[in-house]
Short mmCIF file of C-alpha atoms and ligand atoms in Angstrom, two decimals:
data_model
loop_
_atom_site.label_atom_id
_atom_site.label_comp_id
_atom_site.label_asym_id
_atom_site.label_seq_id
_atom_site.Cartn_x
_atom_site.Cartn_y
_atom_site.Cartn_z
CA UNK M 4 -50.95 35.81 87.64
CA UNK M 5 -50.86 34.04 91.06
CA UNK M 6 -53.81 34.38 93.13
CA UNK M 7 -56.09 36.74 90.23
CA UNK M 8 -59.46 34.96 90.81
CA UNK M 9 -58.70 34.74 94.92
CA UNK M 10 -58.24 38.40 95.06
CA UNK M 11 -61.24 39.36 92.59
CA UNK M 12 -63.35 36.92 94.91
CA UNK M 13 -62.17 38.89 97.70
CA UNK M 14 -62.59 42.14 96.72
CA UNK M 15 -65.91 41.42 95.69
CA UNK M 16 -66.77 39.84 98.92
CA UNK M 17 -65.68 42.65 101.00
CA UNK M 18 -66.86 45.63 98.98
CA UNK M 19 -70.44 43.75 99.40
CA UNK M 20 -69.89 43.63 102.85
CA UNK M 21 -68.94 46.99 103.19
CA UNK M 22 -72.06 47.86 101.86
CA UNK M 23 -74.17 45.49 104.08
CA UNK M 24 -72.42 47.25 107.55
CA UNK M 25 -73.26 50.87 105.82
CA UNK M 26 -76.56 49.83 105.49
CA UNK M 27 -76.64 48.83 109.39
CA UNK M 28 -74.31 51.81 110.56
CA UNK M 29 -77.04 54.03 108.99
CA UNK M 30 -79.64 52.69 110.98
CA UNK M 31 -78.37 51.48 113.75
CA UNK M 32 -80.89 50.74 116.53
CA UNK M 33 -80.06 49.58 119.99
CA UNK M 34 -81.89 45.98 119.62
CA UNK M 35 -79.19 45.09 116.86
CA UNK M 36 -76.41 45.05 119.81
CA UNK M 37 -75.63 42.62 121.71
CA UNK M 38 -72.84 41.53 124.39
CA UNK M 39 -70.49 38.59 123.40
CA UNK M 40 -69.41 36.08 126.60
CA UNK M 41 -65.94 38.27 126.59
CA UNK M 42 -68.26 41.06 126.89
CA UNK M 43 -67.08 42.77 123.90
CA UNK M 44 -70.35 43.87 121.45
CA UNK M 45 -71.55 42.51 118.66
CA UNK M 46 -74.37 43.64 115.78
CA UNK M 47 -76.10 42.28 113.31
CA UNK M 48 -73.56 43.55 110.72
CA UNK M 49 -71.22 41.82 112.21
CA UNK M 50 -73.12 38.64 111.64
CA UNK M 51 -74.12 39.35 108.22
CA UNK M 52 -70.65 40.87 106.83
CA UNK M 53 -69.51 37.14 107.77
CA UNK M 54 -71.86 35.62 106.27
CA UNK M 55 -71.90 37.38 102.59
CA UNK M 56 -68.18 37.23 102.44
CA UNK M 57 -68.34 33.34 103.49
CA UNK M 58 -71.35 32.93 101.21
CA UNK M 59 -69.48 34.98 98.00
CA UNK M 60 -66.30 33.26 98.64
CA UNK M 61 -67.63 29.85 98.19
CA UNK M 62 -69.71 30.82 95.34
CA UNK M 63 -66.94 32.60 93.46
CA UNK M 64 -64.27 30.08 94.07
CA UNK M 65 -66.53 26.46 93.80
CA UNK M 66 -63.38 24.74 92.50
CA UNK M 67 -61.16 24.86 95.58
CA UNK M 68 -62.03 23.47 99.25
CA UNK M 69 -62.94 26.17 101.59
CA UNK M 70 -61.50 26.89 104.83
CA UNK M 71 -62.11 29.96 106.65
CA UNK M 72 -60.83 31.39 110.26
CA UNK M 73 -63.33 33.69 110.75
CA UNK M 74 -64.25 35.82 114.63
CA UNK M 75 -68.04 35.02 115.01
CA UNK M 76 -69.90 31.75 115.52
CA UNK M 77 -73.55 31.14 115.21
CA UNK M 78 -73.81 29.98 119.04
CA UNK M 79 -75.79 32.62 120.22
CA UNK M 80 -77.96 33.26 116.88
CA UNK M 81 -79.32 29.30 117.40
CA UNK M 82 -81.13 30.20 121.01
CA UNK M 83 -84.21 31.16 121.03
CA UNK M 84 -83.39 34.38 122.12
CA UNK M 85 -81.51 35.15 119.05
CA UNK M 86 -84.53 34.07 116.32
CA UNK M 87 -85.65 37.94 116.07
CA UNK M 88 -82.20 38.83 115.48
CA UNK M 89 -81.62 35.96 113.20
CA UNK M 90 -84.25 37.02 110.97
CA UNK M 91 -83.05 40.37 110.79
CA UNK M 92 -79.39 38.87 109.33
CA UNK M 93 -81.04 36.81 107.11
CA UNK M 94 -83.37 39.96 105.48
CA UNK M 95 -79.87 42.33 105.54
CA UNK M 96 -77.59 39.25 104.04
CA UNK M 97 -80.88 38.95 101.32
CA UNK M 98 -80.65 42.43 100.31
CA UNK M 99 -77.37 43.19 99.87
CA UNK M 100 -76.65 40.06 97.65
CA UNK M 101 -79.94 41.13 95.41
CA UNK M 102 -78.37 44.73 95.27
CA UNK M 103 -75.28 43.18 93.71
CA UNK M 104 -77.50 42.15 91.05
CA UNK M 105 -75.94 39.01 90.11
CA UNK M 106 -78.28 36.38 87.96
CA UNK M 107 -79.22 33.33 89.53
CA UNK M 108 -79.19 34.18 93.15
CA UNK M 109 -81.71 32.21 95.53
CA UNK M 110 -83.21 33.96 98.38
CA UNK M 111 -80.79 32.69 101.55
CA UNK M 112 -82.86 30.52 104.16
CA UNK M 113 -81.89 31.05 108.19
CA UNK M 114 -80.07 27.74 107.98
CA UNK M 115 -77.94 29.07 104.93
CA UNK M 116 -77.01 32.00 107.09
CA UNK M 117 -75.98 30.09 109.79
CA UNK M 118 -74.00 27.69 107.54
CA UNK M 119 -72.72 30.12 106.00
CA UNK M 120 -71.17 31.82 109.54
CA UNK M 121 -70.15 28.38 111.13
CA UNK M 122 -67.82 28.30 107.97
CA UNK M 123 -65.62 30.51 109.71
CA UNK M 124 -64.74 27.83 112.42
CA UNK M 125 -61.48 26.46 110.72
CA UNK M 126 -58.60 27.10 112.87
CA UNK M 127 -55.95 27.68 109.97
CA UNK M 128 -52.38 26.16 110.73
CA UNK M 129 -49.11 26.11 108.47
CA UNK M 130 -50.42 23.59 105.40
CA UNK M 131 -52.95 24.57 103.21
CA UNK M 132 -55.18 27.36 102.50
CA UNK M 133 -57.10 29.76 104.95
CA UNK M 134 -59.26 32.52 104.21
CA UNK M 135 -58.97 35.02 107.37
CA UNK M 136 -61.79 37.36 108.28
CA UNK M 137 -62.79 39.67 110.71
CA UNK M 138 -66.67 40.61 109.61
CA UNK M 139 -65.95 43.99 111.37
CA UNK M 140 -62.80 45.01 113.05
CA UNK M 141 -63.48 47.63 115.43
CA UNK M 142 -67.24 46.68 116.37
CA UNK M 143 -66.68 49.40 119.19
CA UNK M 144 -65.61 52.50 116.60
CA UNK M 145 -68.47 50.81 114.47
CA UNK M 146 -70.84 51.34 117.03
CA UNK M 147 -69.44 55.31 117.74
CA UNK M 148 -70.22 56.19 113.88
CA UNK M 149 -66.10 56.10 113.67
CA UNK M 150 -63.78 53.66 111.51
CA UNK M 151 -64.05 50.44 111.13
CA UNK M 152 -62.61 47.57 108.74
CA UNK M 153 -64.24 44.53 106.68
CA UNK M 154 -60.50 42.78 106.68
CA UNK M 155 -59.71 39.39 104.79
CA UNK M 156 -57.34 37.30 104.13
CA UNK M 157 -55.52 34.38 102.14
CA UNK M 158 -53.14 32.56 104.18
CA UNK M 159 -51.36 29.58 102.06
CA UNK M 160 -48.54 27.71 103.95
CA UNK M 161 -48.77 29.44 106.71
CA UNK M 162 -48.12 32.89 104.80
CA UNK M 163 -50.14 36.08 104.04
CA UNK M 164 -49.92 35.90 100.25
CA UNK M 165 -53.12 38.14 99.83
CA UNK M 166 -55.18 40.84 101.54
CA UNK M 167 -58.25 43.10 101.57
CA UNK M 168 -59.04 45.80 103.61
CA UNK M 169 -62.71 47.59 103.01
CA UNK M 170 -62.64 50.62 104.95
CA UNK M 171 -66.09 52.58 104.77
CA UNK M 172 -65.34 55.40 106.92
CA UNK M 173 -62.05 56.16 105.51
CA UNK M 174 -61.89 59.44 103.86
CA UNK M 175 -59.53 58.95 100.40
CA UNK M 176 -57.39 61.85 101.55
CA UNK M 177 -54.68 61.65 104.24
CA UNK M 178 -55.56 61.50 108.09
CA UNK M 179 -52.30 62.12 109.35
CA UNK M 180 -52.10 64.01 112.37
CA UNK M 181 -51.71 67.84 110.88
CA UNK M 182 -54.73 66.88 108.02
CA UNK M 183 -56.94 65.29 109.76
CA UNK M 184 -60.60 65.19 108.91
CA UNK M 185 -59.70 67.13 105.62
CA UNK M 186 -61.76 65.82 102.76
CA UNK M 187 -65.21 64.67 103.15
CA UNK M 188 -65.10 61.59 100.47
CA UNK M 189 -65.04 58.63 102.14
CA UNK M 190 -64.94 54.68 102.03
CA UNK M 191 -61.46 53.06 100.66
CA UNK M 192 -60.46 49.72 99.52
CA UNK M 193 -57.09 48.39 99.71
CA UNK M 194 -55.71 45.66 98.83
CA UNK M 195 -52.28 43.39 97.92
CA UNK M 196 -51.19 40.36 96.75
CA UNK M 197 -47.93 39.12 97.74
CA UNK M 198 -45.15 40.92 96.01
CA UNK M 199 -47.26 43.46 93.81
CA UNK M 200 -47.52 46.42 96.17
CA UNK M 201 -50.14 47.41 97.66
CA UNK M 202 -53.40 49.38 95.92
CA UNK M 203 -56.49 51.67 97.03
CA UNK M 204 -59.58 52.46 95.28
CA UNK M 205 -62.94 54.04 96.13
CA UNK M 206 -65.02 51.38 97.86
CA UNK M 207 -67.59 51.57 94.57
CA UNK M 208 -64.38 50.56 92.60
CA UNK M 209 -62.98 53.52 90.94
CA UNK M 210 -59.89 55.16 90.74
CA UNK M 211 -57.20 52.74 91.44
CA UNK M 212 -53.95 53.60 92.83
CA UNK M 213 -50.65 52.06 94.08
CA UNK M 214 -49.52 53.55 97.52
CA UNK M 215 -46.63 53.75 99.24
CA UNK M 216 -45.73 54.10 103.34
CA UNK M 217 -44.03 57.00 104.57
CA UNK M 218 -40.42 57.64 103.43
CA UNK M 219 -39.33 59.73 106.78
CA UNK M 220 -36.23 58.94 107.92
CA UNK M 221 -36.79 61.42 110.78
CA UNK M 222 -38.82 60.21 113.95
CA UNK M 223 -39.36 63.84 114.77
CA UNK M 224 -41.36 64.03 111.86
CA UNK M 225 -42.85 60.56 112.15
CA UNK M 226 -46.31 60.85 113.55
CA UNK M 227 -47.86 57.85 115.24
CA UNK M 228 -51.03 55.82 114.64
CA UNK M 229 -52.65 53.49 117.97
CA UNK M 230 -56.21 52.29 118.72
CA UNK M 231 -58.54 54.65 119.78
CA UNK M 232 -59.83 52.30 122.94
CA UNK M 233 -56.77 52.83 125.72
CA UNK M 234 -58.24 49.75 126.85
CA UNK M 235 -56.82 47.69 123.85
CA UNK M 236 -53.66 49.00 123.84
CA UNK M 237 -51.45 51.40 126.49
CA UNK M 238 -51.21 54.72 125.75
CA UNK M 239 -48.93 55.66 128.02
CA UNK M 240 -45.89 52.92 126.90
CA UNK M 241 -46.71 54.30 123.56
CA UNK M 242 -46.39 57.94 124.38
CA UNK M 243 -42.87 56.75 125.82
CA UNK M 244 -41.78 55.09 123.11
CA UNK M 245 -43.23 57.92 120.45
CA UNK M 246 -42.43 61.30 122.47
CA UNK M 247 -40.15 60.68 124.82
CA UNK M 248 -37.78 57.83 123.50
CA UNK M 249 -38.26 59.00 119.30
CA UNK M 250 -38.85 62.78 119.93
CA UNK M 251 -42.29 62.50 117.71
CA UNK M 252 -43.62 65.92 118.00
CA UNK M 253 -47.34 65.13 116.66
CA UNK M 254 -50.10 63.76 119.04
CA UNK M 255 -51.12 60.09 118.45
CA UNK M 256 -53.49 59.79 115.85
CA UNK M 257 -56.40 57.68 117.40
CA UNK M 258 -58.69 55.43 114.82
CA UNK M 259 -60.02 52.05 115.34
CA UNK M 260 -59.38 48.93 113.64
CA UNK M 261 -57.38 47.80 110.92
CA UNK M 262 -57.62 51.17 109.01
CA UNK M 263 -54.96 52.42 110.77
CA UNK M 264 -52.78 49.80 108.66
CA UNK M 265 -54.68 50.88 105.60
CA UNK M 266 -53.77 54.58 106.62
CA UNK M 267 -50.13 53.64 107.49
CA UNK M 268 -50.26 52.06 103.72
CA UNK M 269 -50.67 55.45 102.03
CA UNK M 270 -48.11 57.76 104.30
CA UNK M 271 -50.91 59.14 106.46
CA UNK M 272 -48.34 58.54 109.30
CA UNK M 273 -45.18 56.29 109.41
CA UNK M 274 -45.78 54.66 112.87
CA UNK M 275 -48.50 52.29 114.68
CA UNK M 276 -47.40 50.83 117.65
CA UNK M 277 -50.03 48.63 119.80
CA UNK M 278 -49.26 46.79 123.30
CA UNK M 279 -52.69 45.11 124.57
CA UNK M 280 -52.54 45.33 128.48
CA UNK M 281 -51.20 41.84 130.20
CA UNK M 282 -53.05 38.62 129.14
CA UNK M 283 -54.93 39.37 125.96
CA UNK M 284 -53.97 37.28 123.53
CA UNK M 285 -54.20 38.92 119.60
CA UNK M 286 -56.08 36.91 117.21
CA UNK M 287 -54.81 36.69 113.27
CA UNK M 288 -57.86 38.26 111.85
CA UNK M 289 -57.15 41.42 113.64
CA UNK M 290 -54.06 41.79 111.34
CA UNK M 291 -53.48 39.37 108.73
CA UNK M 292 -54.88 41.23 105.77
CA UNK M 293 -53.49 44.76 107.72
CA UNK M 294 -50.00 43.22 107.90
CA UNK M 295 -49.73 42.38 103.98
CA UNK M 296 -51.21 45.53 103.05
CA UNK M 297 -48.55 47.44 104.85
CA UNK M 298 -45.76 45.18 104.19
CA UNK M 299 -46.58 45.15 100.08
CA UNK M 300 -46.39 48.97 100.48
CA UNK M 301 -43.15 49.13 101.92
CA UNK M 302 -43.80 48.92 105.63
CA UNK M 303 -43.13 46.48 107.98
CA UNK M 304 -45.03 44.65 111.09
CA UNK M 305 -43.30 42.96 113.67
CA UNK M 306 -43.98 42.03 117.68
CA UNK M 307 -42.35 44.32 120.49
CA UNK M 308 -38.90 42.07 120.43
CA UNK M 309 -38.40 42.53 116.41
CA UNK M 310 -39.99 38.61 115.54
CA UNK M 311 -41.77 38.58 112.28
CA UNK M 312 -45.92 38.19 112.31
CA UNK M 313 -46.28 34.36 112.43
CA UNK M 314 -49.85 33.56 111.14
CA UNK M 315 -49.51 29.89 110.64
CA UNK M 316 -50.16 28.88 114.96
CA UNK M 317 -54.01 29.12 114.36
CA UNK M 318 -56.20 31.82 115.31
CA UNK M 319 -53.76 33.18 118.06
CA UNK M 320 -51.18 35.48 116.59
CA UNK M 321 -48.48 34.69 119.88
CA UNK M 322 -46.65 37.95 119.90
CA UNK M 323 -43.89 39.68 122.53
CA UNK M 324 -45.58 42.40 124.14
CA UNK M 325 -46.92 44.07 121.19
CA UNK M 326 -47.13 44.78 117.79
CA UNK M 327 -45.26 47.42 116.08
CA UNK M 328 -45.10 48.52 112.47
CA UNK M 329 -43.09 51.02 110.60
CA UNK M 330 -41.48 51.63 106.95
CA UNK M 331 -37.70 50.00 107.02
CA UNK M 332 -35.60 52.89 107.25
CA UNK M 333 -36.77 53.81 110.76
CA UNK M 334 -37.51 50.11 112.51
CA UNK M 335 -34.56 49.63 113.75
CA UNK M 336 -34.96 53.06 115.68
CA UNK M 337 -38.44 51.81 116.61
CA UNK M 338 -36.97 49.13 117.70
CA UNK M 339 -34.68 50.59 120.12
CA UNK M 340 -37.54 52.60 121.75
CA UNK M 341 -39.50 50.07 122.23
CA UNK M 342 -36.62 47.96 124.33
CA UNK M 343 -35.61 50.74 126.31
CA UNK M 344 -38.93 51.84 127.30
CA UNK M 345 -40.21 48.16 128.14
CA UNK M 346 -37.02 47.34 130.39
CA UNK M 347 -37.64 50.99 132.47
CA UNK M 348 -41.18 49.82 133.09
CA UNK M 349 -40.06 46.21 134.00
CA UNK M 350 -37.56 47.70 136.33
CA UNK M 351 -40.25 50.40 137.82
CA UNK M 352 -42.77 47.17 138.57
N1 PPS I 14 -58.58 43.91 125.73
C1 PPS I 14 -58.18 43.99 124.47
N2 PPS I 14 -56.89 44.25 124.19
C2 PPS I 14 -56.47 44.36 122.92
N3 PPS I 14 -57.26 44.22 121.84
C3 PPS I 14 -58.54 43.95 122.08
C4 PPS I 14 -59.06 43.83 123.38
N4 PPS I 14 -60.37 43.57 123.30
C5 PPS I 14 -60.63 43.52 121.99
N5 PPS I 14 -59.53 43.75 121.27
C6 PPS I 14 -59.39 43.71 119.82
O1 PPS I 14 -59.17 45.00 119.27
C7 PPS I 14 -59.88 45.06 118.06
C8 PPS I 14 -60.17 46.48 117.69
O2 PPS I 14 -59.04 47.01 117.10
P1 PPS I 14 -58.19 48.16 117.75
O3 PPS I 14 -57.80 47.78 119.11
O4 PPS I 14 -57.10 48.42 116.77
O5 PPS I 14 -59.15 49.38 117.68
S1 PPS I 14 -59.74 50.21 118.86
O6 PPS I 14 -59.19 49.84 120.13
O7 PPS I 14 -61.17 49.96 118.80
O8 PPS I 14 -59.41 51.58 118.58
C9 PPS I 14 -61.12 44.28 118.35
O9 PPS I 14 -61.59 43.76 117.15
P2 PPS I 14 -63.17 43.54 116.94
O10 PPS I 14 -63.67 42.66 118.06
O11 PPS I 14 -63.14 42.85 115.64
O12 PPS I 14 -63.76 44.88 116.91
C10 PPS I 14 -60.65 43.18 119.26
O13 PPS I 14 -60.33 42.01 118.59
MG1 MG I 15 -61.04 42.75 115.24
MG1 MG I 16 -64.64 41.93 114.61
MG1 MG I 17 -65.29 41.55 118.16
#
């Protein structure tokens, strides 16, 4: 089987992750936040969920060279100012590979850790192969006690050809719009390899199953996934597009981060449309393992004009006005929408 010991090394890496940012999220404390140069926040977890899945990727896989796009860099962790923190990576990063229990594991150093996160500086391209990450995708829902997403990647030629999306916050039953918040189990793993569907499991690796998007053929029915911050994407194009344009009756379903591809991978909804405000450019951790998981279930991801994803530019994903995603039946509806309701507000400017 293509890709078997990439996507146990992945799974493994993420799940370990996953349980490095729970460990965080639990007790979060105000000293392990701190303000990128964009501005946007960043915590210790999302320093040391780069690190163990750079550090278990390279252990798991020693036979093949290792490239990795990843969204943090060590720059500020190597200033004085960031020692105390640096410490504090390097005792969470410790713990959580011990807790895997695996035999021969050395205690990390700070110089391993920081290794271990400059790996991520590759900047991926159409020949070879890239492992994708984003350590935590939705630092800001992370930081609320909402959803967030451990999400990796294989990229080979250019292509998603595998993906992994630990989601700790998840609850295993549906959050579509009329069930939301109905069970209290949560934490889900999904995952696909190119052209074998797409499968969930508990994050503590039981109960496996395949899943499928939404088969609604009726946008009335459809409800509609976006992010939950209206500054990452509008919410008014989208309630244009969804209410007005598609007659969705449901209100948007809000979460952060990649989940809502995980979600849109089981049915929870059949929609997620996204359109970052002018000048923001996306980056291709923020949906390369999201896209596959969605696509292997049936779905499919494309920018605001109907262009496939292209991953294979680097760490900018260069899209038209936004990224929609929806199962095949009712795209080229979506589609429509989308087009009518971006040339009204061109013409309105
Ligand atoms: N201004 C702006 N516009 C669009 N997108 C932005 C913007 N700023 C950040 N980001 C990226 O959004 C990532 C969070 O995912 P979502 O936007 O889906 O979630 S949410 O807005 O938090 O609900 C978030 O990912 P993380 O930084 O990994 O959390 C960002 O990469
Ligand atoms: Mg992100
Ligand atoms: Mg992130
Ligand atoms: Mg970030």
């Amino acid at each position: 089987m293509p890709y078997e010991k990439e996507l146990a090394a992945a799974k493994k890496a993420a799940s370990l992750a996953a349980r490095l940012c729970q460990k965080v999220q639990k007790a979060l404390l105000q000293s392990d936040v701190h303000s990128k140069s964009d501005k946007s926040p960043v915590t210790v977890a999302d320093y040391g969920s780069q690190a163990v899945v750079s550090f278990v990727l390279e252990r798991e896989l020693p036979s093949e060279p290792f490239s990795l796009v990843a969204e943090e860099d060590s720059g500020d962790l190597r200033k004085d100012s960031g020692q105390e923190t640096l410490k504090r990576i390097t005792e969470l990063v410790n713990d959580t590979l011990a807790g895997e229990g695996s035999h021969g594991f050395s205690t990390l150093t700070t110089d391993d850790v920081l290794r271990a996160i400059d790996n991520g500086k590759s900047e991926g391209g159409s020949s070879g192969r890239h492992w994708v990450l984003d350590p935590i995708d939705g630092t800001k829902g992370f930081l609320r006690g909402d959803q967030y997403a451990i999400a990796l990647a294989l990229l080979h030629e250019g292509k998603v050809v595998l993906g992994v999306l630990a989601c700790p916050n998840l609850p295993l039953t549906s959050i579509g719009s009329n069930q939301q918040h109905s069970g209290n189990e949560v934490g889900c793993l999904f995952f696909a390899k190119v052209g074998e569907g797409t499968y969930m499991q508990t994050l503590d690796g039981s109960s496996q199953t395949r899943v499928h998007v939404s088969a609604t053929e009726n946008p009335e029915e459809a409800s509609f996934f976006e992010s939950y911050e209206a500054a990452h994407s509008s919410h008014d194009l989208s309630s244009s597009i969804a209410e007005v344009k598609l007659g969705v009756k449901a209100p948007p379903v809000r979460i952060d981060s990649q989940a809502k591809y995980g979600a849109l991978s089981r049915g929870d909804g059949a929609i997620y449309l996204r359109f970052p405000h002018k000048g923001y450019r996306e980056k291709i951790w923020d949906h390369a393992a999201g896209c596959i998981v969605v696509t292997e279930a049936g779905g499919v991801a494309m920018d605001a004009a109907g262009n496939p994803l292209d991953f294979s530019k680097g760490k900018f994903l260069d899209v038209a006005s936004g990224i929609i995603v929806t199962n095949q039946k009712l795209m080229p509806l979506l589609l429509r929408a989308v087009k009518e309701s971006l040339d009204e507000r061109a013409s309105s400017l």
